[in-house]
Amino acid sequence: EVSTQNVSATGMGAFTGEWNVDHLKDMEIAWTLVGHSERRTKYGETDEVTAAKVDMCQKAGVKVIFCIGELLEEREGGKTDEVNQRQLSAVIPKITNWDDIVIAYEPVWAIGTGKVATPEQAQDTHAAIRAFLKSAVSAEVADKVRIQYGGSVSPDNCAELITKPDIDGFLVGGASLKPSFMDIVTAVQG
């Protein structure tokens, strides 16, 4: 299936350059990213905007890869869980069908930098996300929702990351454009 990297928070109308859920449905595009850090930092998208986008997608039946993650100063300040919980809390009330949601944890400090969270850091954060979902939504949702890791995923680190019990896959950025991307796919397929 194909995914877009963004979807508009608007409906149909004169919004030049925007792709809304109706456009995606017309083009038979099943998935979109919402909340990617570049959208948050470069375009000023707030938690409220990501919630509106998730709401529109849920109502239209468009599946969402919802991106969450902390900046370097937030990681160093011990605020990783607080940031992830805040970002998730904004969208949880909008989600009516958890089968159409994937969460992608992307530590912002690791995106495209060559830095990567250690497998232990990634696992600890994914486990904390699952624990939060268990308390905020339900044990069933926490157990079944896919939580992907993103942030400088490469053939060199993916084999160990995928062995962690709470890492269900990867959201791969720049590495997906390289021939070695297939090495990541092979590692995940086992």
CSV table of C-alpha atoms in Angstrom, one decimal:
chain,number,residue,atom,x,y,z
A,1,GLU,CA,0.0,0.0,0.0
A,2,VAL,CA,1.0,3.6,-0.6
A,3,SER,CA,1.2,6.4,2.0
A,4,THR,CA,1.4,10.1,1.7
A,5,GLN,CA,3.8,12.0,3.9
A,6,ASN,CA,1.1,14.5,5.0
A,7,VAL,CA,-2.6,15.2,4.8
A,8,SER,CA,-4.4,18.5,5.2
A,9,ALA,CA,-6.5,19.5,8.2
A,10,THR,CA,-8.9,21.1,5.8
A,11,GLY,CA,-11.8,19.7,3.7
A,12,MET,CA,-12.3,20.2,0.0
A,13,GLY,CA,-12.0,23.8,-1.2
A,14,ALA,CA,-9.5,26.4,-2.3
A,15,PHE,CA,-6.5,25.2,-0.3
A,16,THR,CA,-3.8,25.3,-3.0
A,17,GLY,CA,-1.1,22.7,-2.5
A,18,GLU,CA,-3.1,20.7,0.2
A,19,TRP,CA,-4.1,17.1,-0.1
A,20,ASN,CA,-7.1,16.3,2.0
A,21,VAL,CA,-8.7,13.0,2.9
A,22,ASP,CA,-11.1,13.2,0.0
A,23,HIS,CA,-8.2,13.5,-2.5
A,24,LEU,CA,-6.5,10.5,-0.9
A,25,LYS,CA,-9.6,8.4,-1.1
A,26,ASP,CA,-10.1,9.4,-4.7
A,27,MET,CA,-6.5,8.2,-5.5
A,28,GLU,CA,-7.0,5.0,-3.5
A,29,ILE,CA,-4.2,6.0,-1.1
A,30,ALA,CA,-4.9,4.1,2.1
A,31,TRP,CA,-2.3,5.6,4.5
A,32,THR,CA,-0.8,9.0,5.5
A,33,LEU,CA,1.7,10.2,8.0
A,34,VAL,CA,0.5,12.7,10.6
A,35,GLY,CA,2.6,14.5,13.2
A,36,HIS,CA,6.0,14.0,11.6
A,37,SER,CA,8.6,16.2,13.4
A,38,GLU,CA,9.4,18.2,10.3
A,39,ARG,CA,5.7,19.1,10.0
A,40,ARG,CA,5.7,20.1,13.7
A,41,THR,CA,8.9,22.1,13.6
A,42,LYS,CA,9.0,23.5,10.1
A,43,TYR,CA,5.3,24.2,9.5
A,44,GLY,CA,4.3,24.9,13.1
A,45,GLU,CA,1.8,22.0,13.4
A,46,THR,CA,0.5,21.7,16.9
A,47,ASP,CA,-1.0,18.9,18.8
A,48,GLU,CA,-4.4,20.4,18.0
A,49,VAL,CA,-3.6,20.3,14.3
A,50,THR,CA,-2.5,16.7,14.4
A,51,ALA,CA,-5.7,15.8,16.3
A,52,ALA,CA,-7.8,17.5,13.6
A,53,LYS,CA,-6.0,15.6,10.9
A,54,VAL,CA,-6.4,12.2,12.8
A,55,ASP,CA,-10.1,13.0,13.3
A,56,MET,CA,-10.6,13.7,9.5
A,57,CYS,CA,-8.7,10.5,8.6
A,58,GLN,CA,-10.7,8.4,11.0
A,59,LYS,CA,-14.0,9.7,9.7
A,60,ALA,CA,-12.9,9.1,6.1
A,61,GLY,CA,-11.3,5.7,6.7
A,62,VAL,CA,-7.8,6.8,5.9
A,63,LYS,CA,-5.2,4.9,8.0
A,64,VAL,CA,-2.7,7.0,9.9
A,65,ILE,CA,1.0,6.5,10.9
A,66,PHE,CA,1.0,8.9,13.8
A,67,CYS,CA,4.5,10.2,14.6
A,68,ILE,CA,5.6,11.1,18.0
A,69,GLY,CA,9.0,11.9,19.5
A,70,GLU,CA,11.2,14.3,21.5
A,71,LEU,CA,13.8,16.9,20.7
A,72,LEU,CA,17.4,16.3,22.0
A,73,GLU,CA,17.0,18.8,24.9
A,74,GLU,CA,13.8,17.1,25.9
A,75,ARG,CA,15.6,13.7,25.9
A,76,GLU,CA,18.4,15.2,27.9
A,77,GLY,CA,15.9,16.8,30.3
A,78,GLY,CA,14.3,13.5,31.0
A,79,LYS,CA,11.0,14.5,29.3
A,80,THR,CA,10.8,11.8,26.6
A,81,ASP,CA,7.7,10.1,28.1
A,82,GLU,CA,6.0,13.4,28.9
A,83,VAL,CA,6.4,14.6,25.3
A,84,ASN,CA,5.2,11.3,23.9
A,85,GLN,CA,2.2,11.2,26.2
A,86,ARG,CA,1.3,14.8,25.4
A,87,GLN,CA,1.4,14.1,21.7
A,88,LEU,CA,-0.7,10.9,22.0
A,89,SER,CA,-3.2,12.5,24.5
A,90,ALA,CA,-4.1,15.0,21.8
A,91,VAL,CA,-5.3,12.4,19.4
A,92,ILE,CA,-6.6,9.6,21.6
A,93,PRO,CA,-10.1,11.2,21.9
A,94,LYS,CA,-10.3,11.3,18.1
A,95,ILE,CA,-9.5,7.7,17.4
A,96,THR,CA,-12.5,5.5,16.9
A,97,ASN,CA,-10.8,2.7,15.1
A,98,TRP,CA,-7.4,1.6,16.4
A,99,ASP,CA,-7.0,-0.9,13.6
A,100,ASP,CA,-6.3,2.1,11.3
A,101,ILE,CA,-3.6,3.6,13.5
A,102,VAL,CA,0.2,2.8,13.7
A,103,ILE,CA,2.4,4.8,16.0
A,104,ALA,CA,5.8,5.7,14.9
A,105,TYR,CA,8.2,6.8,17.7
A,106,GLU,CA,10.9,8.9,16.1
A,107,PRO,CA,13.3,10.6,18.5
A,108,VAL,CA,13.7,13.9,16.6
A,109,TRP,CA,17.4,14.1,17.5
A,110,ALA,CA,18.0,10.8,15.6
A,111,ILE,CA,16.2,11.7,12.3
A,112,GLY,CA,18.7,12.0,9.5
A,113,THR,CA,21.5,12.7,11.9
A,114,GLY,CA,23.2,9.3,11.9
A,115,LYS,CA,22.5,9.1,15.6
A,116,VAL,CA,20.2,6.4,16.8
A,117,ALA,CA,18.7,5.5,20.1
A,118,THR,CA,20.3,2.4,21.5
A,119,PRO,CA,18.2,-0.7,21.2
A,120,GLU,CA,17.6,-0.4,25.0
A,121,GLN,CA,16.6,3.3,24.8
A,122,ALA,CA,14.2,2.5,21.9
A,123,GLN,CA,12.7,-0.5,23.7
A,124,ASP,CA,12.3,1.4,27.0
A,125,THR,CA,10.5,4.2,25.2
A,126,HIS,CA,8.3,1.8,23.2
A,127,ALA,CA,7.4,0.0,26.4
A,128,ALA,CA,6.5,3.3,28.0
A,129,ILE,CA,4.3,4.2,25.1
A,130,ARG,CA,2.5,0.8,25.4
A,131,ALA,CA,2.1,1.3,29.1
A,132,PHE,CA,0.6,4.7,28.6
A,133,LEU,CA,-1.9,3.4,26.0
A,134,LYS,CA,-2.9,0.6,28.4
A,135,SER,CA,-3.8,3.2,31.1
A,136,ALA,CA,-5.2,5.8,28.7
A,137,VAL,CA,-7.1,3.6,26.3
A,138,SER,CA,-7.1,-0.2,27.1
A,139,ALA,CA,-4.9,-3.2,27.5
A,140,GLU,CA,-6.3,-4.6,24.2
A,141,VAL,CA,-5.3,-1.5,22.2
A,142,ALA,CA,-1.9,-1.4,24.0
A,143,ASP,CA,-1.2,-5.0,23.0
A,144,LYS,CA,-2.3,-4.9,19.4
A,145,VAL,CA,-1.3,-1.4,18.1
A,146,ARG,CA,1.8,-1.4,16.0
A,147,ILE,CA,4.6,0.8,17.3
A,148,GLN,CA,7.3,1.4,14.8
A,149,TYR,CA,10.8,2.9,15.4
A,150,GLY,CA,12.1,5.7,13.1
A,151,GLY,CA,15.2,7.7,13.4
A,152,SER,CA,18.3,6.8,11.4
A,153,VAL,CA,17.2,3.2,10.9
A,154,SER,CA,19.9,1.4,8.8
A,155,PRO,CA,21.0,-2.1,7.8
A,156,ASP,CA,23.6,-1.8,10.6
A,157,ASN,CA,21.2,-1.3,13.5
A,158,CYS,CA,17.8,-2.8,12.4
A,159,ALA,CA,18.6,-6.4,13.1
A,160,GLU,CA,19.1,-5.7,16.8
A,161,LEU,CA,16.3,-3.2,17.1
A,162,ILE,CA,13.7,-5.5,15.6
A,163,THR,CA,14.4,-8.2,18.3
A,164,LYS,CA,13.0,-5.9,21.0
A,165,PRO,CA,9.6,-7.0,22.1
A,166,ASP,CA,7.8,-3.6,21.8
A,167,ILE,CA,9.4,-2.6,18.4
A,168,ASP,CA,7.0,-3.8,15.7
A,169,GLY,CA,8.7,-2.4,12.6
A,170,PHE,CA,10.3,0.7,11.2
A,171,LEU,CA,9.4,4.0,9.7
A,172,VAL,CA,12.4,4.4,7.3
A,173,GLY,CA,13.3,7.8,5.8
A,174,GLY,CA,16.4,8.5,3.9
A,175,ALA,CA,17.7,4.9,4.0
A,176,SER,CA,14.6,3.8,1.9
A,177,LEU,CA,16.2,5.6,-1.0
A,178,LYS,CA,19.4,3.5,-0.9
A,179,PRO,CA,19.9,0.0,-2.4
A,180,SER,CA,20.7,-1.3,1.1
A,181,PHE,CA,17.0,-0.6,2.0
A,182,MET,CA,16.3,-4.2,1.1
A,183,ASP,CA,18.7,-5.3,3.8
A,184,ILE,CA,16.3,-3.6,6.3
A,185,VAL,CA,13.3,-5.4,4.8
A,186,THR,CA,15.1,-8.7,4.9
A,187,ALA,CA,16.1,-8.2,8.6
A,188,VAL,CA,12.5,-7.5,9.5
A,189,GLN,CA,11.2,-10.5,7.6
A,190,GLY,CA,13.6,-12.6,9.5
